[in-house]
PDB file of C-alpha atoms in Angstrom:
ATOM      1  CA  MET A   1       1.594  15.764  -5.403  1.00  0.00           C
ATOM      2  CA  LEU A   2       3.295  14.393  -2.319  1.00  0.00           C
ATOM      3  CA  TYR A   3       2.501  11.912   0.399  1.00  0.00           C
ATOM      4  CA  LEU A   4       3.238  11.906   4.107  1.00  0.00           C
ATOM      5  CA  LEU A   5       3.416   8.835   6.319  1.00  0.00           C
ATOM      6  CA  CYS A   6       2.019   9.606   9.753  1.00  0.00           C
ATOM      7  CA  VAL A   7       1.826   7.358  12.807  1.00  0.00           C
ATOM      8  CA  ALA A   8      -0.314   8.164  15.842  1.00  0.00           C
ATOM      9  CA  LEU A   9      -0.288   6.341  19.187  1.00  0.00           C
ATOM     10  CA  PRO A  10      -2.494   6.777  22.247  1.00  0.00           C
ATOM     11  CA  ALA A  11      -0.894   8.815  25.024  1.00  0.00           C
ATOM     12  CA  LEU A  12      -0.959   6.097  27.671  1.00  0.00           C
ATOM     13  CA  CYS A  13       1.705   5.165  30.190  1.00  0.00           C
ATOM     14  CA  ASP A  14       0.243   1.983  31.646  1.00  0.00           C
ATOM     15  CA  PRO A  15       1.494  -1.021  29.579  1.00  0.00           C
ATOM     16  CA  VAL A  16      -1.803  -2.916  29.919  1.00  0.00           C
ATOM     17  CA  GLN A  17      -3.856   0.078  28.780  1.00  0.00           C
ATOM     18  CA  LEU A  18      -1.454   0.703  25.923  1.00  0.00           C
ATOM     19  CA  MET A  19      -1.747  -2.909  24.741  1.00  0.00           C
ATOM     20  CA  ARG A  20      -5.543  -2.728  24.815  1.00  0.00           C
ATOM     21  CA  ALA A  21      -5.512   0.541  22.900  1.00  0.00           C
ATOM     22  CA  ARG A  22      -3.255  -0.968  20.243  1.00  0.00           C
ATOM     23  CA  ARG A  23      -5.823  -3.698  19.623  1.00  0.00           C
ATOM     24  CA  GLN A  24      -8.630  -1.165  19.239  1.00  0.00           C
ATOM     25  CA  GLN A  25      -6.928   1.667  17.351  1.00  0.00           C
ATOM     26  CA  LEU A  26      -5.028   1.732  14.097  1.00  0.00           C
ATOM     27  CA  VAL A  27      -1.545   3.142  14.573  1.00  0.00           C
ATOM     28  CA  LEU A  28      -1.009   4.181  10.960  1.00  0.00           C
ATOM     29  CA  ASP A  29      -2.581   6.991   8.947  1.00  0.00           C
ATOM     30  CA  LEU A  30      -1.480   7.699   5.401  1.00  0.00           C
ATOM     31  CA  HIS A  31      -1.983  11.330   4.413  1.00  0.00           C
ATOM     32  CA  LEU A  32      -1.765  12.062   0.685  1.00  0.00           C
ATOM     33  CA  LEU A  33      -1.073  15.620  -0.445  1.00  0.00           C
ATOM     34  CA  ALA A  34      -2.816  16.307  -3.754  1.00  0.00           C
ATOM     35  CA  ASP A  35      -2.465  19.159  -6.204  1.00  0.00           C
ATOM     36  CA  PRO A  36      -4.926  22.043  -5.715  1.00  0.00           C
ATOM     37  CA  GLY A  37      -8.415  20.983  -6.819  1.00  0.00           C
ATOM     38  CA  ASP A  38      -7.661  17.231  -6.898  1.00  0.00           C
ATOM     39  CA  SER A  39      -8.280  16.183  -3.298  1.00  0.00           C
ATOM     40  CA  LEU A  40     -12.023  15.428  -3.501  1.00  0.00           C
ATOM     41  CA  LEU A  41     -11.649  13.203  -6.566  1.00  0.00           C
ATOM     42  CA  LEU A  42      -8.719  11.276  -5.087  1.00  0.00           C
ATOM     43  CA  GLN A  43     -10.398  10.828  -1.699  1.00  0.00           C
ATOM     44  CA  HIS A  44     -13.562   9.561  -3.417  1.00  0.00           C
ATOM     45  CA  THR A  45     -11.467   7.176  -5.524  1.00  0.00           C
ATOM     46  CA  LEU A  46      -9.690   5.704  -2.491  1.00  0.00           C
ATOM     47  CA  ASP A  47     -12.945   5.448  -0.531  1.00  0.00           C
ATOM     48  CA  ARG A  48     -14.516   3.471  -3.382  1.00  0.00           C
ATOM     49  CA  LEU A  49     -11.527   1.109  -3.470  1.00  0.00           C
ATOM     50  CA  LEU A  50     -11.563   0.491   0.282  1.00  0.00           C
ATOM     51  CA  ARG A  51     -15.325  -0.068   0.354  1.00  0.00           C
ATOM     52  CA  ARG A  52     -14.763  -2.958  -2.045  1.00  0.00           C
ATOM     53  CA  LEU A  53     -12.065  -4.589   0.064  1.00  0.00           C
ATOM     54  CA  CYS A  54     -11.818  -3.468   3.698  1.00  0.00           C
ATOM     55  CA  PRO A  55     -14.467  -0.897   4.689  1.00  0.00           C
ATOM     56  CA  SER A  56     -13.433  -1.034   8.356  1.00  0.00           C
ATOM     57  CA  LEU A  57      -9.914   0.299   7.632  1.00  0.00           C
ATOM     58  CA  HIS A  58      -9.801   4.090   7.403  1.00  0.00           C
ATOM     59  CA  VAL A  59      -6.112   4.773   6.831  1.00  0.00           C
ATOM     60  CA  PHE A  60      -6.026   6.966   3.698  1.00  0.00           C
ATOM     61  CA  HIS A  61      -6.739  10.696   3.908  1.00  0.00           C
ATOM     62  CA  VAL A  62      -6.283  13.222   1.093  1.00  0.00           C
ATOM     63  CA  SER A  63      -5.479  16.909   1.578  1.00  0.00           C
ATOM     64  CA  GLU A  64      -4.276  19.611  -0.812  1.00  0.00           C
ATOM     65  CA  ARG A  65      -0.867  21.222  -0.999  1.00  0.00           C
ATOM     66  CA  ALA A  66      -0.511  24.952  -1.597  1.00  0.00           C
ATOM     67  CA  ALA A  67       1.159  24.622  -5.005  1.00  0.00           C
ATOM     68  CA  PRO A  68       1.238  21.871  -7.668  1.00  0.00           C
ATOM     69  CA  PHE A  69       3.864  19.164  -7.267  1.00  0.00           C
ATOM     70  CA  ARG A  70       6.833  19.464  -9.602  1.00  0.00           C
ATOM     71  CA  GLY A  71       8.828  16.292 -10.159  1.00  0.00           C
ATOM     72  CA  ARG A  72      12.579  16.295  -9.759  1.00  0.00           C
ATOM     73  CA  GLY A  73      14.055  14.166 -12.509  1.00  0.00           C
ATOM     74  CA  ALA A  74      14.139  10.385 -12.555  1.00  0.00           C
ATOM     75  CA  ALA A  75      13.979  10.039  -8.769  1.00  0.00           C
ATOM     76  CA  ALA A  76      10.456  11.444  -8.807  1.00  0.00           C
ATOM     77  CA  GLY A  77       9.355   8.584 -11.107  1.00  0.00           C
ATOM     78  CA  PHE A  78       9.800   5.866  -8.480  1.00  0.00           C
ATOM     79  CA  PRO A  79       8.065   6.698  -5.202  1.00  0.00           C
ATOM     80  CA  SER A  80       9.476   5.177  -2.024  1.00  0.00           C
ATOM     81  CA  LEU A  81       6.012   4.077  -0.866  1.00  0.00           C
ATOM     82  CA  ALA A  82       3.854   1.285  -2.301  1.00  0.00           C
ATOM     83  CA  ILE A  83       0.467  -0.074  -1.202  1.00  0.00           C
ATOM     84  CA  THR A  84      -0.376  -3.656  -2.173  1.00  0.00           C
ATOM     85  CA  PHE A  85      -3.589  -5.621  -1.617  1.00  0.00           C
ATOM     86  CA  PHE A  86      -3.089  -9.384  -1.296  1.00  0.00           C
ATOM     87  CA  LEU A  87      -6.502 -10.867  -2.099  1.00  0.00           C
ATOM     88  CA  HIS A  88      -7.463 -14.485  -1.504  1.00  0.00           C
ATOM     89  CA  GLU A  89      -8.530 -16.614  -4.448  1.00  0.00           C
ATOM     90  CA  ALA A  90     -11.049 -18.426  -2.247  1.00  0.00           C
ATOM     91  CA  TYR A  91     -13.288 -15.340  -2.204  1.00  0.00           C
ATOM     92  CA  GLY A  92     -13.702 -15.453  -5.974  1.00  0.00           C
ATOM     93  CA  GLU A  93     -11.810 -14.554  -9.121  1.00  0.00           C
ATOM     94  CA  GLU A  94     -14.391 -11.932 -10.087  1.00  0.00           C
ATOM     95  CA  ARG A  95     -13.530  -9.910  -6.989  1.00  0.00           C
ATOM     96  CA  ILE A  96      -9.860  -9.732  -7.964  1.00  0.00           C
ATOM     97  CA  LEU A  97     -10.767  -8.925 -11.554  1.00  0.00           C
ATOM     98  CA  ARG A  98     -13.013  -6.064 -10.444  1.00  0.00           C
ATOM     99  CA  VAL A  99     -10.204  -4.516  -8.397  1.00  0.00           C
ATOM    100  CA  LEU A 100      -7.767  -4.830 -11.307  1.00  0.00           C
ATOM    101  CA  ASP A 101     -10.317  -3.251 -13.630  1.00  0.00           C
ATOM    102  CA  PHE A 102     -10.825  -0.418 -11.134  1.00  0.00           C
ATOM    103  CA  LEU A 103      -7.071   0.288 -11.010  1.00  0.00           C
ATOM    104  CA  GLN A 104      -6.929   0.441 -14.811  1.00  0.00           C
ATOM    105  CA  ARG A 105      -9.502   3.244 -15.107  1.00  0.00           C
ATOM    106  CA  PRO A 106      -9.033   7.020 -14.596  1.00  0.00           C
ATOM    107  CA  PRO A 107      -7.862   8.676 -12.449  1.00  0.00           C
ATOM    108  CA  TRP A 108      -5.538   5.674 -11.980  1.00  0.00           C
ATOM    109  CA  GLN A 109      -2.528   5.521 -14.301  1.00  0.00           C
ATOM    110  CA  TYR A 110      -0.326   2.552 -15.192  1.00  0.00           C
ATOM    111  CA  HIS A 111       3.126   3.102 -13.665  1.00  0.00           C
ATOM    112  CA  HIS A 112       5.337   0.069 -14.283  1.00  0.00           C
ATOM    113  CA  THR A 113       5.526  -3.716 -14.236  1.00  0.00           C
ATOM    114  CA  GLU A 114       7.807  -5.508 -11.784  1.00  0.00           C
ATOM    115  CA  SER A 115       9.295  -7.551 -14.615  1.00  0.00           C
ATOM    116  CA  SER A 116      11.026  -4.937 -16.780  1.00  0.00           C
ATOM    117  CA  ALA A 117      10.909  -7.247 -19.803  1.00  0.00           C
ATOM    118  CA  ALA A 118       7.117  -7.495 -19.770  1.00  0.00           C
ATOM    119  CA  PRO A 119       4.864  -4.812 -21.290  1.00  0.00           C
ATOM    120  CA  PRO A 120       1.837  -3.515 -19.420  1.00  0.00           C
ATOM    121  CA  GLY A 121      -1.437  -5.398 -19.736  1.00  0.00           C
ATOM    122  CA  VAL A 122      -1.614  -9.081 -20.730  1.00  0.00           C
ATOM    123  CA  HIS A 123       1.622 -11.008 -20.190  1.00  0.00           C
ATOM    124  CA  ALA A 124       2.499 -14.382 -21.686  1.00  0.00           C
ATOM    125  CA  PRO A 125       3.549 -16.911 -18.993  1.00  0.00           C
ATOM    126  CA  PRO A 126       6.919 -18.707 -19.295  1.00  0.00           C
ATOM    127  CA  GLY A 127       6.795 -21.860 -21.395  1.00  0.00           C
ATOM    128  CA  GLY A 128       3.311 -21.104 -22.667  1.00  0.00           C
ATOM    129  CA  ALA A 129       1.622 -22.391 -19.503  1.00  0.00           C
ATOM    130  CA  ALA A 130      -1.985 -21.317 -19.075  1.00  0.00           C
ATOM    131  CA  LEU A 131      -2.764 -18.739 -16.400  1.00  0.00           C
ATOM    132  CA  ARG A 132      -6.137 -17.557 -15.213  1.00  0.00           C
ATOM    133  CA  PRO A 133      -6.979 -14.064 -16.566  1.00  0.00           C
ATOM    134  CA  TYR A 134      -6.621 -12.170 -13.286  1.00  0.00           C
ATOM    135  CA  LEU A 135      -3.065 -13.472 -12.836  1.00  0.00           C
ATOM    136  CA  LEU A 136      -1.882 -11.923 -16.105  1.00  0.00           C
ATOM    137  CA  PRO A 137      -1.529  -8.260 -15.046  1.00  0.00           C
ATOM    138  CA  SER A 138      -0.834  -9.025 -11.394  1.00  0.00           C
ATOM    139  CA  ARG A 139       2.722  -7.656 -11.531  1.00  0.00           C
ATOM    140  CA  ASP A 140       1.593  -4.185 -12.583  1.00  0.00           C
ATOM    141  CA  PHE A 141       1.658  -1.090 -10.393  1.00  0.00           C
ATOM    142  CA  TYR A 142      -0.622   1.928 -10.720  1.00  0.00           C
ATOM    143  CA  SER A 143      -0.531   5.513  -9.441  1.00  0.00           C
ATOM    144  CA  LEU A 144      -2.867   8.447  -8.836  1.00  0.00           C
ATOM    145  CA  GLY A 145      -0.310  10.956 -10.082  1.00  0.00           C
ATOM    146  CA  ALA A 146       3.265  12.192  -9.859  1.00  0.00           C
ATOM    147  CA  GLY A 147       4.800  11.844  -6.415  1.00  0.00           C
ATOM    148  CA  MET A 148       1.994   9.601  -5.125  1.00  0.00           C
ATOM    149  CA  PRO A 149       2.422   6.042  -3.786  1.00  0.00           C
ATOM    150  CA  LEU A 150       2.241   3.033  -6.076  1.00  0.00           C
ATOM    151  CA  TRP A 151      -0.730   0.655  -5.862  1.00  0.00           C
ATOM    152  CA  GLY A 152      -1.017  -2.988  -6.815  1.00  0.00           C
ATOM    153  CA  VAL A 153      -3.056  -6.133  -6.243  1.00  0.00           C
ATOM    154  CA  ARG A 154      -1.717  -9.683  -5.920  1.00  0.00           C
ATOM    155  CA  PRO A 155      -3.626 -12.981  -5.647  1.00  0.00           C
ATOM    156  CA  VAL A 156      -2.784 -15.305  -2.740  1.00  0.00           C
ATOM    157  CA  HIS A 157      -3.575 -18.997  -2.274  1.00  0.00           C
ATOM    158  CA  CYS A 158      -3.364 -19.355   1.502  1.00  0.00           C
ATOM    159  CA  GLY A 159      -3.377 -17.298   4.694  1.00  0.00           C
ATOM    160  CA  GLY A 160      -5.374 -14.154   5.382  1.00  0.00           C
ATOM    161  CA  GLU A 161      -5.837 -11.144   3.147  1.00  0.00           C
ATOM    162  CA  ILE A 162      -3.310  -8.347   3.624  1.00  0.00           C
ATOM    163  CA  LEU A 163      -3.076  -4.623   3.031  1.00  0.00           C
ATOM    164  CA  ARG A 164       0.685  -4.073   2.858  1.00  0.00           C
ATOM    165  CA  VAL A 165       2.308  -0.642   3.030  1.00  0.00           C
ATOM    166  CA  THR A 166       5.894  -0.914   1.778  1.00  0.00           C
ATOM    167  CA  LEU A 167       8.330   1.835   2.732  1.00  0.00           C
ATOM    168  CA  HIS A 168      11.567   1.668   0.746  1.00  0.00           C
ATOM    169  CA  SER A 169      14.758   2.926   2.368  1.00  0.00           C
ATOM    170  CA  ASP A 170      18.333   3.415   1.196  1.00  0.00           C
ATOM    171  CA  TYR A 171      20.681   0.637   2.264  1.00  0.00           C
ATOM    172  CA  ASP A 172      22.834   3.051   4.285  1.00  0.00           C
ATOM    173  CA  ASN A 173      19.795   4.367   6.196  1.00  0.00           C
ATOM    174  CA  TYR A 174      17.899   1.099   6.595  1.00  0.00           C
ATOM    175  CA  GLU A 175      18.884   0.202  10.163  1.00  0.00           C
ATOM    176  CA  ASP A 176      18.290   3.764  11.385  1.00  0.00           C
ATOM    177  CA  ALA A 177      14.866   3.796   9.701  1.00  0.00           C
ATOM    178  CA  VAL A 178      13.898   0.496  11.353  1.00  0.00           C
ATOM    179  CA  ARG A 179      14.933   1.766  14.790  1.00  0.00           C
ATOM    180  CA  LEU A 180      12.983   4.982  14.208  1.00  0.00           C
ATOM    181  CA  TYR A 181       9.753   3.121  13.451  1.00  0.00           C
ATOM    182  CA  GLU A 182      10.315   0.701  16.318  1.00  0.00           C
ATOM    183  CA  THR A 183      10.458   3.733  18.609  1.00  0.00           C
ATOM    184  CA  VAL A 184       7.437   5.461  17.080  1.00  0.00           C
ATOM    185  CA  LEU A 185       5.295   2.329  16.887  1.00  0.00           C
ATOM    186  CA  GLN A 186       6.536   1.053  20.266  1.00  0.00           C
ATOM    187  CA  ARG A 187       6.893  -2.488  18.965  1.00  0.00           C
ATOM    188  CA  PRO A 188       9.782  -4.513  17.531  1.00  0.00           C
ATOM    189  CA  ALA A 189      10.150  -5.192  13.830  1.00  0.00           C
ATOM    190  CA  GLU A 190       9.687  -8.774  12.696  1.00  0.00           C
ATOM    191  CA  GLU A 191      12.659  -9.623  10.506  1.00  0.00           C
ATOM    192  CA  GLN A 192      12.476 -12.315   7.853  1.00  0.00           C
ATOM    193  CA  LYS A 193      15.831 -11.699   6.192  1.00  0.00           C
ATOM    194  CA  THR A 194      18.552  -9.059   6.098  1.00  0.00           C
ATOM    195  CA  GLY A 195      17.238  -5.845   4.606  1.00  0.00           C
ATOM    196  CA  PHE A 196      13.581  -6.835   4.972  1.00  0.00           C
ATOM    197  CA  CYS A 197      11.271  -6.570   7.971  1.00  0.00           C
ATOM    198  CA  TRP A 198       7.649  -5.805   8.805  1.00  0.00           C
ATOM    199  CA  PHE A 199       5.410  -4.439  11.532  1.00  0.00           C
ATOM    200  CA  THR A 200       1.996  -5.943  12.261  1.00  0.00           C
ATOM    201  CA  LEU A 201      -0.282  -2.919  12.657  1.00  0.00           C
ATOM    202  CA  HIS A 202      -3.753  -4.486  12.588  1.00  0.00           C
ATOM    203  CA  THR A 203      -5.261  -7.961  12.514  1.00  0.00           C
ATOM    204  CA  GLY A 204      -8.902  -8.262  11.568  1.00  0.00           C
ATOM    205  CA  THR A 205     -11.506 -10.746  10.438  1.00  0.00           C
ATOM    206  CA  TRP A 206     -11.179  -9.806   6.759  1.00  0.00           C
ATOM    207  CA  MET A 207      -7.957  -7.847   6.315  1.00  0.00           C
ATOM    208  CA  ASN A 208      -4.610  -7.555   8.103  1.00  0.00           C
ATOM    209  CA  LEU A 209      -2.473  -4.415   7.902  1.00  0.00           C
ATOM    210  CA  PHE A 210       1.319  -4.617   7.696  1.00  0.00           C
ATOM    211  CA  MET A 211       4.040  -2.037   7.187  1.00  0.00           C
ATOM    212  CA  VAL A 212       7.046  -3.506   5.392  1.00  0.00           C
ATOM    213  CA  MET A 213      10.526  -2.030   5.117  1.00  0.00           C
TER     214      MET A 213
END
């Protein structure tokens, strides 16, 4: 299985009209290419996830490739694309727990934990400090299959909720990749530090959409 990142912009020349269109239309679509026979299940799975969190955002679309995906060694084990939901504690712990439980059931598969020393599942906090249950597996990533993006959920204490699409790039190609997306998205990247920047793609009442590089 493969994925394809696709950006679409309205064909407008007038700057005022273009700015208005940006506010009304999402400029990012994520098209996932599934193995033959898998597309309906994966689309249904993603639709169920988004209905729980941000039903107004329709950014994930699943199609089928002509032949099954065949991984290419170790590089195929670490996709360059990750999708992370940052969910606010103020809306309830049960909500975060339900999303984590959803990601731990088929067809989702555990992929890896950000801390390489920690096993999947329940993690003991440093120094024996007590953590609330939903914080324990919050460093885990999940996948819908080989070659597909990684998915995770993280609790946040302040600010708005975020759907973050992270696109990893080689160090040598990073600046070229940023310029490419600045051209395609027709907006400048917001840089926080060297080697890290983001694009604000959508701001909404419940969920904001960012693309991070």
